[in-house]
Amino acid sequence: MKNLIIFLLIFFISPNCFCQQNKNTLKQTIKNYPELEAVIKHYKKKDDNEKLKAVNFLIANIGSKGSYMYDLVDSNEKSVGYNISNFKDEMDEKKGLDSVADVRGKLYKKESFLPDLKNITAQFLIDNIDKAFEIREKSPFCKNLSDADFYEYILPYRVSTEKLENWRTLVLNNFTKAQLDSIYNFSTVLAATAYVNKIYEKRFSFGGNRYFKEKKVRSYSELLKDKLGKCDDMCNLMVLVLRALGIPSGSDYIRYKRASNDVGHSWCFILDTKTKHYYPFDPLSENGPGFFNLPYKNAPLVSRNQFAILSENSIKNDQSIIYHDLFEDNSKTVTNEYFETTDLVIPLNKKLQEPLYLSIWNNGWWKPITYFYNPNQNIAIFEKVSKTNLYCLTKYKYRTVEEVKEPFIIDKFGEIIHISSLPFKKDINLNDVQNKELKKAKNDTFILDFVTNVEICKRVIEENDQKDQWILSSNLNIRTNTLYHFIDKSTHIKKIFLIKNDGSVDWY
């Protein structure tokens, strides 16, 4: 054991290592989990230093990774075999579950977590490592692939919290020899990925908004069986396929779309080792490789899923102080790859012994997108923040978000514009504003003062001989350079806007 640990640590201090665990943690991990020790012994016996480095990377970053299991059970905790894809829509799902409840009684959600450290086997890791190295040698799209990129975009044995399975073999068995030859005969990784994408478009598709509520992350075999899912499912499926084929890939996502009430979105990317360029694409869609256009203007934060544990996430394992959406989040920020960004330095009145969050207005409240934590500083620093957005510095306490300072706008030059210091304000007739969204608003659309939440006016299509008008409430006026909350109850749209002195509208 002692020799194994010393041997392993040699790789951890080498310049090619990308791990974050310290020596004591690594030593304890190997000591406590004999399956991991068996993998090290296997490659040490073969004197395979390259695969030993790969083992080191996986062990050092295995951390709290594992499989989340979600099920629906009866009072005896027996599964009722629930699968959302067995129902054609929400009404059909409710009818089906009601019929099950009539026989089995009240149904309960059951969640469990299977940590990889306790459940992964030596043979599973060995098979995964061997197949990853085999495809690295075979695939022309891995030529000149660095070890760092190989470790992140080919080697990992999982992409999320799906159940463990030998997906590399399953993927390759789903292709004919002719198809594999076609893939590797393409001269560009874009063409090869587009070819693979077309094949899987026929096997899996978007299943509708009802899938957004599903927490379960499905494995490759489960995805192909169910054939339907949300964008996360489509990403996971395509990443598994591409990595099995030796095409370096991963996924990016946004949690919130500006100040709207929409859900976020996930998409894939591939790495072209010839150009060293990342190409994003929506998997299983016509917005495929080479034709990607992110339809969300200036999303506040774009994140990239990582297998490696990131050093800046050191407090993300403390559930008592971290916002729940960011707890154990192992992503890195790549907003600057998609939008113009700036680095923010915000002065504080005093040093705070808790994380501060940069929040975006979403669906009626401030939602944290990233945090800063340094109790020894009286400033808050946020890097790579998207421009032309509305933000607020907040605290998270007792499951509520509190404003630390008033909301502010980051303009196109990267300057912070505080709400109270917006330029000269003047009264304006909203009916004269030439903005399509305001002009096309329907009945049951209201405008509230953003700060006081008081109704300023409402949209009236036809009432008392007035048609297509914004009618002021009481004696209140609409003013330029003031934030307002636009709420369309019929479409559930909630947005923030201000009208500038020239009559143009900025939406946030």
PDB file of N, CA and C in Angstrom, residues 395-461:
ATOM      1  N   LYS A 395     -27.850  38.733  -0.635  1.00  0.00           N
ATOM      2  CA  LYS A 395     -27.457  37.723   0.345  1.00  0.00           C
ATOM      3  C   LYS A 395     -28.515  36.621   0.333  1.00  0.00           C
ATOM      4  N   TYR A 396     -28.113  35.452   0.792  1.00  0.00           N
ATOM      5  CA  TYR A 396     -29.039  34.319   0.881  1.00  0.00           C
ATOM      6  C   TYR A 396     -29.108  33.882   2.335  1.00  0.00           C
ATOM      7  N   LYS A 397     -30.291  33.992   2.936  1.00  0.00           N
ATOM      8  CA  LYS A 397     -30.427  33.697   4.354  1.00  0.00           C
ATOM      9  C   LYS A 397     -31.792  33.094   4.630  1.00  0.00           C
ATOM     10  N   TYR A 398     -31.788  31.989   5.359  1.00  0.00           N
ATOM     11  CA  TYR A 398     -33.038  31.328   5.741  1.00  0.00           C
ATOM     12  C   TYR A 398     -33.937  31.106   4.528  1.00  0.00           C
ATOM     13  N   ARG A 399     -33.300  30.624   3.440  1.00  0.00           N
ATOM     14  CA  ARG A 399     -34.016  30.282   2.206  1.00  0.00           C
ATOM     15  C   ARG A 399     -34.678  31.480   1.532  1.00  0.00           C
ATOM     16  N   THR A 400     -34.229  32.666   1.851  1.00  0.00           N
ATOM     17  CA  THR A 400     -34.721  33.863   1.173  1.00  0.00           C
ATOM     18  C   THR A 400     -33.547  34.678   0.653  1.00  0.00           C
ATOM     19  N   VAL A 401     -33.809  35.471  -0.362  1.00  0.00           N
ATOM     20  CA  VAL A 401     -32.781  36.312  -0.968  1.00  0.00           C
ATOM     21  C   VAL A 401     -33.040  37.758  -0.569  1.00  0.00           C
ATOM     22  N   GLU A 402     -32.029  38.409  -0.028  1.00  0.00           N
ATOM     23  CA  GLU A 402     -32.161  39.793   0.424  1.00  0.00           C
ATOM     24  C   GLU A 402     -31.246  40.699  -0.397  1.00  0.00           C
ATOM     25  N   GLU A 403     -31.743  41.854  -0.777  1.00  0.00           N
ATOM     26  CA  GLU A 403     -30.932  42.831  -1.499  1.00  0.00           C
ATOM     27  C   GLU A 403     -29.899  43.441  -0.563  1.00  0.00           C
ATOM     28  N   VAL A 404     -28.656  43.523  -1.036  1.00  0.00           N
ATOM     29  CA  VAL A 404     -27.590  44.187  -0.288  1.00  0.00           C
ATOM     30  C   VAL A 404     -27.462  45.632  -0.743  1.00  0.00           C
ATOM     31  N   LYS A 405     -27.613  45.832  -2.044  1.00  0.00           N
ATOM     32  CA  LYS A 405     -27.604  47.172  -2.629  1.00  0.00           C
ATOM     33  C   LYS A 405     -28.716  47.256  -3.648  1.00  0.00           C
ATOM     34  N   GLU A 406     -29.024  48.469  -4.091  1.00  0.00           N
ATOM     35  CA  GLU A 406     -30.084  48.622  -5.075  1.00  0.00           C
ATOM     36  C   GLU A 406     -29.680  47.979  -6.397  1.00  0.00           C
ATOM     37  N   PRO A 407     -30.644  47.566  -7.218  1.00  0.00           N
ATOM     38  CA  PRO A 407     -30.341  46.974  -8.521  1.00  0.00           C
ATOM     39  C   PRO A 407     -29.538  47.938  -9.390  1.00  0.00           C
ATOM     40  N   PHE A 408     -28.786  47.365 -10.332  1.00  0.00           N
ATOM     41  CA  PHE A 408     -27.991  48.193 -11.234  1.00  0.00           C
ATOM     42  C   PHE A 408     -27.952  47.557 -12.610  1.00  0.00           C
ATOM     43  N   ILE A 409     -27.651  48.382 -13.584  1.00  0.00           N
ATOM     44  CA  ILE A 409     -27.530  47.940 -14.975  1.00  0.00           C
ATOM     45  C   ILE A 409     -26.064  48.019 -15.389  1.00  0.00           C
ATOM     46  N   ILE A 410     -25.594  47.025 -16.098  1.00  0.00           N
ATOM     47  CA  ILE A 410     -24.267  47.101 -16.713  1.00  0.00           C
ATOM     48  C   ILE A 410     -24.475  47.467 -18.176  1.00  0.00           C
ATOM     49  N   ASP A 411     -23.992  48.619 -18.579  1.00  0.00           N
ATOM     50  CA  ASP A 411     -24.234  49.070 -19.948  1.00  0.00           C
ATOM     51  C   ASP A 411     -23.248  48.418 -20.919  1.00  0.00           C
ATOM     52  N   LYS A 412     -23.356  48.778 -22.185  1.00  0.00           N
ATOM     53  CA  LYS A 412     -22.543  48.129 -23.217  1.00  0.00           C
ATOM     54  C   LYS A 412     -21.057  48.442 -23.084  1.00  0.00           C
ATOM     55  N   PHE A 413     -20.724  49.453 -22.285  1.00  0.00           N
ATOM     56  CA  PHE A 413     -19.324  49.784 -22.066  1.00  0.00           C
ATOM     57  C   PHE A 413     -18.768  49.103 -20.814  1.00  0.00           C
ATOM     58  N   GLY A 414     -19.626  48.377 -20.116  1.00  0.00           N
ATOM     59  CA  GLY A 414     -19.195  47.701 -18.903  1.00  0.00           C
ATOM     60  C   GLY A 414     -19.317  48.556 -17.663  1.00  0.00           C
ATOM     61  N   GLU A 415     -19.945  49.719 -17.780  1.00  0.00           N
ATOM     62  CA  GLU A 415     -20.105  50.615 -16.642  1.00  0.00           C
ATOM     63  C   GLU A 415     -21.344  50.230 -15.830  1.00  0.00           C
ATOM     64  N   ILE A 416     -21.253  50.406 -14.506  1.00  0.00           N
ATOM     65  CA  ILE A 416     -22.393  50.156 -13.630  1.00  0.00           C
ATOM     66  C   ILE A 416     -23.253  51.415 -13.558  1.00  0.00           C
ATOM     67  N   ILE A 417     -24.530  51.272 -13.857  1.00  0.00           N
ATOM     68  CA  ILE A 417     -25.474  52.381 -13.779  1.00  0.00           C
ATOM     69  C   ILE A 417     -26.492  52.049 -12.689  1.00  0.00           C
ATOM     70  N   HIS A 418     -26.479  52.785 -11.602  1.00  0.00           N
ATOM     71  CA  HIS A 418     -27.415  52.542 -10.509  1.00  0.00           C
ATOM     72  C   HIS A 418     -28.786  53.118 -10.841  1.00  0.00           C
ATOM     73  N   ILE A 419     -29.815  52.453 -10.347  1.00  0.00           N
ATOM     74  CA  ILE A 419     -31.183  52.860 -10.647  1.00  0.00           C
ATOM     75  C   ILE A 419     -31.445  54.295 -10.196  1.00  0.00           C
ATOM     76  N   SER A 420     -30.966  54.642  -9.009  1.00  0.00           N
ATOM     77  CA  SER A 420     -31.232  55.971  -8.472  1.00  0.00           C
ATOM     78  C   SER A 420     -30.501  57.070  -9.228  1.00  0.00           C
ATOM     79  N   SER A 421     -29.467  56.684  -9.965  1.00  0.00           N
ATOM     80  CA  SER A 421     -28.680  57.704 -10.671  1.00  0.00           C
ATOM     81  C   SER A 421     -28.902  57.682 -12.179  1.00  0.00           C
ATOM     82  N   LEU A 422     -30.007  57.048 -12.620  1.00  0.00           N
ATOM     83  CA  LEU A 422     -30.334  57.098 -14.042  1.00  0.00           C
ATOM     84  C   LEU A 422     -30.573  58.556 -14.440  1.00  0.00           C
ATOM     85  N   PRO A 423     -30.299  58.901 -15.696  1.00  0.00           N
ATOM     86  CA  PRO A 423     -30.372  60.309 -16.126  1.00  0.00           C
ATOM     87  C   PRO A 423     -31.758  60.943 -15.956  1.00  0.00           C
ATOM     88  N   PHE A 424     -31.844  62.172 -16.363  1.00  0.00           N
ATOM     89  CA  PHE A 424     -33.068  62.987 -16.257  1.00  0.00           C
ATOM     90  C   PHE A 424     -34.304  62.210 -16.700  1.00  0.00           C
ATOM     91  N   LYS A 425     -35.356  62.285 -15.899  1.00  0.00           N
ATOM     92  CA  LYS A 425     -36.601  61.582 -16.188  1.00  0.00           C
ATOM     93  C   LYS A 425     -37.671  62.570 -16.648  1.00  0.00           C
ATOM     94  N   LYS A 426     -38.522  62.128 -17.560  1.00  0.00           N
ATOM     95  CA  LYS A 426     -39.625  62.970 -18.009  1.00  0.00           C
ATOM     96  C   LYS A 426     -40.854  62.101 -18.251  1.00  0.00           C
ATOM     97  N   ASP A 427     -42.032  62.698 -18.118  1.00  0.00           N
ATOM     98  CA  ASP A 427     -43.277  61.976 -18.362  1.00  0.00           C
ATOM     99  C   ASP A 427     -43.391  61.638 -19.842  1.00  0.00           C
ATOM    100  N   ILE A 428     -44.016  60.487 -20.117  1.00  0.00           N
ATOM    101  CA  ILE A 428     -44.139  60.047 -21.505  1.00  0.00           C
ATOM    102  C   ILE A 428     -45.470  59.318 -21.683  1.00  0.00           C
ATOM    103  N   ASN A 429     -46.073  59.447 -22.848  1.00  0.00           N
ATOM    104  CA  ASN A 429     -47.315  58.751 -23.171  1.00  0.00           C
ATOM    105  C   ASN A 429     -46.955  57.382 -23.756  1.00  0.00           C
ATOM    106  N   LEU A 430     -47.302  56.330 -23.035  1.00  0.00           N
ATOM    107  CA  LEU A 430     -46.918  54.982 -23.450  1.00  0.00           C
ATOM    108  C   LEU A 430     -47.538  54.606 -24.794  1.00  0.00           C
ATOM    109  N   ASN A 431     -48.684  55.213 -25.118  1.00  0.00           N
ATOM    110  CA  ASN A 431     -49.343  54.900 -26.386  1.00  0.00           C
ATOM    111  C   ASN A 431     -48.567  55.427 -27.589  1.00  0.00           C
ATOM    112  N   ASP A 432     -47.642  56.352 -27.343  1.00  0.00           N
ATOM    113  CA  ASP A 432     -46.845  56.916 -28.430  1.00  0.00           C
ATOM    114  C   ASP A 432     -45.520  56.176 -28.634  1.00  0.00           C
ATOM    115  N   VAL A 433     -45.212  55.277 -27.738  1.00  0.00           N
ATOM    116  CA  VAL A 433     -43.935  54.558 -27.819  1.00  0.00           C
ATOM    117  C   VAL A 433     -44.002  53.507 -28.919  1.00  0.00           C
ATOM    118  N   GLN A 434     -43.078  53.613 -29.864  1.00  0.00           N
ATOM    119  CA  GLN A 434     -43.085  52.704 -31.012  1.00  0.00           C
ATOM    120  C   GLN A 434     -42.294  51.428 -30.710  1.00  0.00           C
ATOM    121  N   ASN A 435     -42.878  50.603 -29.864  1.00  0.00           N
ATOM    122  CA  ASN A 435     -42.243  49.335 -29.512  1.00  0.00           C
ATOM    123  C   ASN A 435     -43.231  48.207 -29.763  1.00  0.00           C
ATOM    124  N   LYS A 436     -42.833  47.191 -30.531  1.00  0.00           N
ATOM    125  CA  LYS A 436     -43.751  46.138 -30.957  1.00  0.00           C
ATOM    126  C   LYS A 436     -44.360  45.390 -29.779  1.00  0.00           C
ATOM    127  N   GLU A 437     -43.541  45.068 -28.773  1.00  0.00           N
ATOM    128  CA  GLU A 437     -44.052  44.294 -27.644  1.00  0.00           C
ATOM    129  C   GLU A 437     -45.080  45.078 -26.842  1.00  0.00           C
ATOM    130  N   LEU A 438     -44.857  46.373 -26.706  1.00  0.00           N
ATOM    131  CA  LEU A 438     -45.827  47.205 -26.004  1.00  0.00           C
ATOM    132  C   LEU A 438     -47.073  47.433 -26.854  1.00  0.00           C
ATOM    133  N   LYS A 439     -46.875  47.597 -28.165  1.00  0.00           N
ATOM    134  CA  LYS A 439     -48.005  47.841 -29.070  1.00  0.00           C
ATOM    135  C   LYS A 439     -48.912  46.618 -29.204  1.00  0.00           C
ATOM    136  N   LYS A 440     -48.301  45.422 -29.157  1.00  0.00           N
ATOM    137  CA  LYS A 440     -49.076  44.199 -29.381  1.00  0.00           C
ATOM    138  C   LYS A 440     -49.585  43.570 -28.090  1.00  0.00           C
ATOM    139  N   ALA A 441     -49.369  44.223 -26.973  1.00  0.00           N
ATOM    140  CA  ALA A 441     -49.835  43.683 -25.693  1.00  0.00           C
ATOM    141  C   ALA A 441     -51.353  43.492 -25.705  1.00  0.00           C
ATOM    142  N   LYS A 442     -51.819  42.445 -25.057  1.00  0.00           N
ATOM    143  CA  LYS A 442     -53.244  42.104 -25.045  1.00  0.00           C
ATOM    144  C   LYS A 442     -53.888  42.550 -23.734  1.00  0.00           C
ATOM    145  N   ASN A 443     -55.189  42.250 -23.633  1.00  0.00           N
ATOM    146  CA  ASN A 443     -55.869  42.478 -22.360  1.00  0.00           C
ATOM    147  C   ASN A 443     -55.163  41.710 -21.241  1.00  0.00           C
ATOM    148  N   ASP A 444     -55.374  42.131 -20.011  1.00  0.00           N
ATOM    149  CA  ASP A 444     -54.748  41.500 -18.850  1.00  0.00           C
ATOM    150  C   ASP A 444     -53.233  41.669 -18.850  1.00  0.00           C
ATOM    151  N   THR A 445     -52.744  42.740 -19.481  1.00  0.00           N
ATOM    152  CA  THR A 445     -51.337  43.083 -19.396  1.00  0.00           C
ATOM    153  C   THR A 445     -51.214  44.338 -18.534  1.00  0.00           C
ATOM    154  N   PHE A 446     -50.338  44.269 -17.539  1.00  0.00           N
ATOM    155  CA  PHE A 446     -50.184  45.353 -16.588  1.00  0.00           C
ATOM    156  C   PHE A 446     -48.745  45.824 -16.546  1.00  0.00           C
ATOM    157  N   ILE A 447     -48.555  47.056 -16.154  1.00  0.00           N
ATOM    158  CA  ILE A 447     -47.220  47.595 -15.921  1.00  0.00           C
ATOM    159  C   ILE A 447     -47.163  48.097 -14.486  1.00  0.00           C
ATOM    160  N   LEU A 448     -46.181  47.577 -13.742  1.00  0.00           N
ATOM    161  CA  LEU A 448     -46.001  47.946 -12.347  1.00  0.00           C
ATOM    162  C   LEU A 448     -44.697  48.714 -12.183  1.00  0.00           C
ATOM    163  N   ASP A 449     -44.657  49.594 -11.202  1.00  0.00           N
ATOM    164  CA  ASP A 449     -43.405  50.222 -10.827  1.00  0.00           C
ATOM    165  C   ASP A 449     -42.497  49.137 -10.244  1.00  0.00           C
ATOM    166  N   PHE A 450     -41.278  49.034 -10.751  1.00  0.00           N
ATOM    167  CA  PHE A 450     -40.400  47.933 -10.367  1.00  0.00           C
ATOM    168  C   PHE A 450     -40.037  47.980  -8.880  1.00  0.00           C
ATOM    169  N   VAL A 451     -39.857  49.173  -8.351  1.00  0.00           N
ATOM    170  CA  VAL A 451     -39.419  49.311  -6.964  1.00  0.00           C
ATOM    171  C   VAL A 451     -40.577  49.149  -5.989  1.00  0.00           C
ATOM    172  N   THR A 452     -41.704  49.836  -6.250  1.00  0.00           N
ATOM    173  CA  THR A 452     -42.827  49.828  -5.305  1.00  0.00           C
ATOM    174  C   THR A 452     -43.844  48.737  -5.586  1.00  0.00           C
ATOM    175  N   ASN A 453     -43.787  48.149  -6.808  1.00  0.00           N
ATOM    176  CA  ASN A 453     -44.731  47.118  -7.232  1.00  0.00           C
ATOM    177  C   ASN A 453     -46.164  47.643  -7.349  1.00  0.00           C
ATOM    178  N   VAL A 454     -46.311  48.958  -7.468  1.00  0.00           N
ATOM    179  CA  VAL A 454     -47.629  49.584  -7.626  1.00  0.00           C
ATOM    180  C   VAL A 454     -48.018  49.583  -9.100  1.00  0.00           C
ATOM    181  N   GLU A 455     -49.295  49.253  -9.393  1.00  0.00           N
ATOM    182  CA  GLU A 455     -49.753  49.245 -10.779  1.00  0.00           C
ATOM    183  C   GLU A 455     -49.787  50.672 -11.334  1.00  0.00           C
ATOM    184  N   ILE A 456     -49.119  50.864 -12.474  1.00  0.00           N
ATOM    185  CA  ILE A 456     -49.073  52.172 -13.124  1.00  0.00           C
ATOM    186  C   ILE A 456     -50.140  52.278 -14.207  1.00  0.00           C
ATOM    187  N   CYS A 457     -50.260  51.248 -15.013  1.00  0.00           N
ATOM    188  CA  CYS A 457     -51.262  51.257 -16.079  1.00  0.00           C
ATOM    189  C   CYS A 457     -51.572  49.844 -16.525  1.00  0.00           C
ATOM    190  N   LYS A 458     -52.620  49.699 -17.338  1.00  0.00           N
ATOM    191  CA  LYS A 458     -52.980  48.402 -17.878  1.00  0.00           C
ATOM    192  C   LYS A 458     -53.403  48.560 -19.329  1.00  0.00           C
ATOM    193  N   ARG A 459     -53.341  47.446 -20.045  1.00  0.00           N
ATOM    194  CA  ARG A 459     -53.679  47.441 -21.465  1.00  0.00           C
ATOM    195  C   ARG A 459     -55.172  47.170 -21.638  1.00  0.00           C
ATOM    196  N   VAL A 460     -55.825  47.995 -22.450  1.00  0.00           N
ATOM    197  CA  VAL A 460     -57.249  47.814 -22.737  1.00  0.00           C
ATOM    198  C   VAL A 460     -57.426  47.735 -24.246  1.00  0.00           C
ATOM    199  N   ILE A 461     -57.885  46.581 -24.737  1.00  0.00           N
ATOM    200  CA  ILE A 461     -58.090  46.411 -26.177  1.00  0.00           C
ATOM    201  C   ILE A 461     -59.344  47.146 -26.638  1.00  0.00           C
TER     202      ILE A 461
END
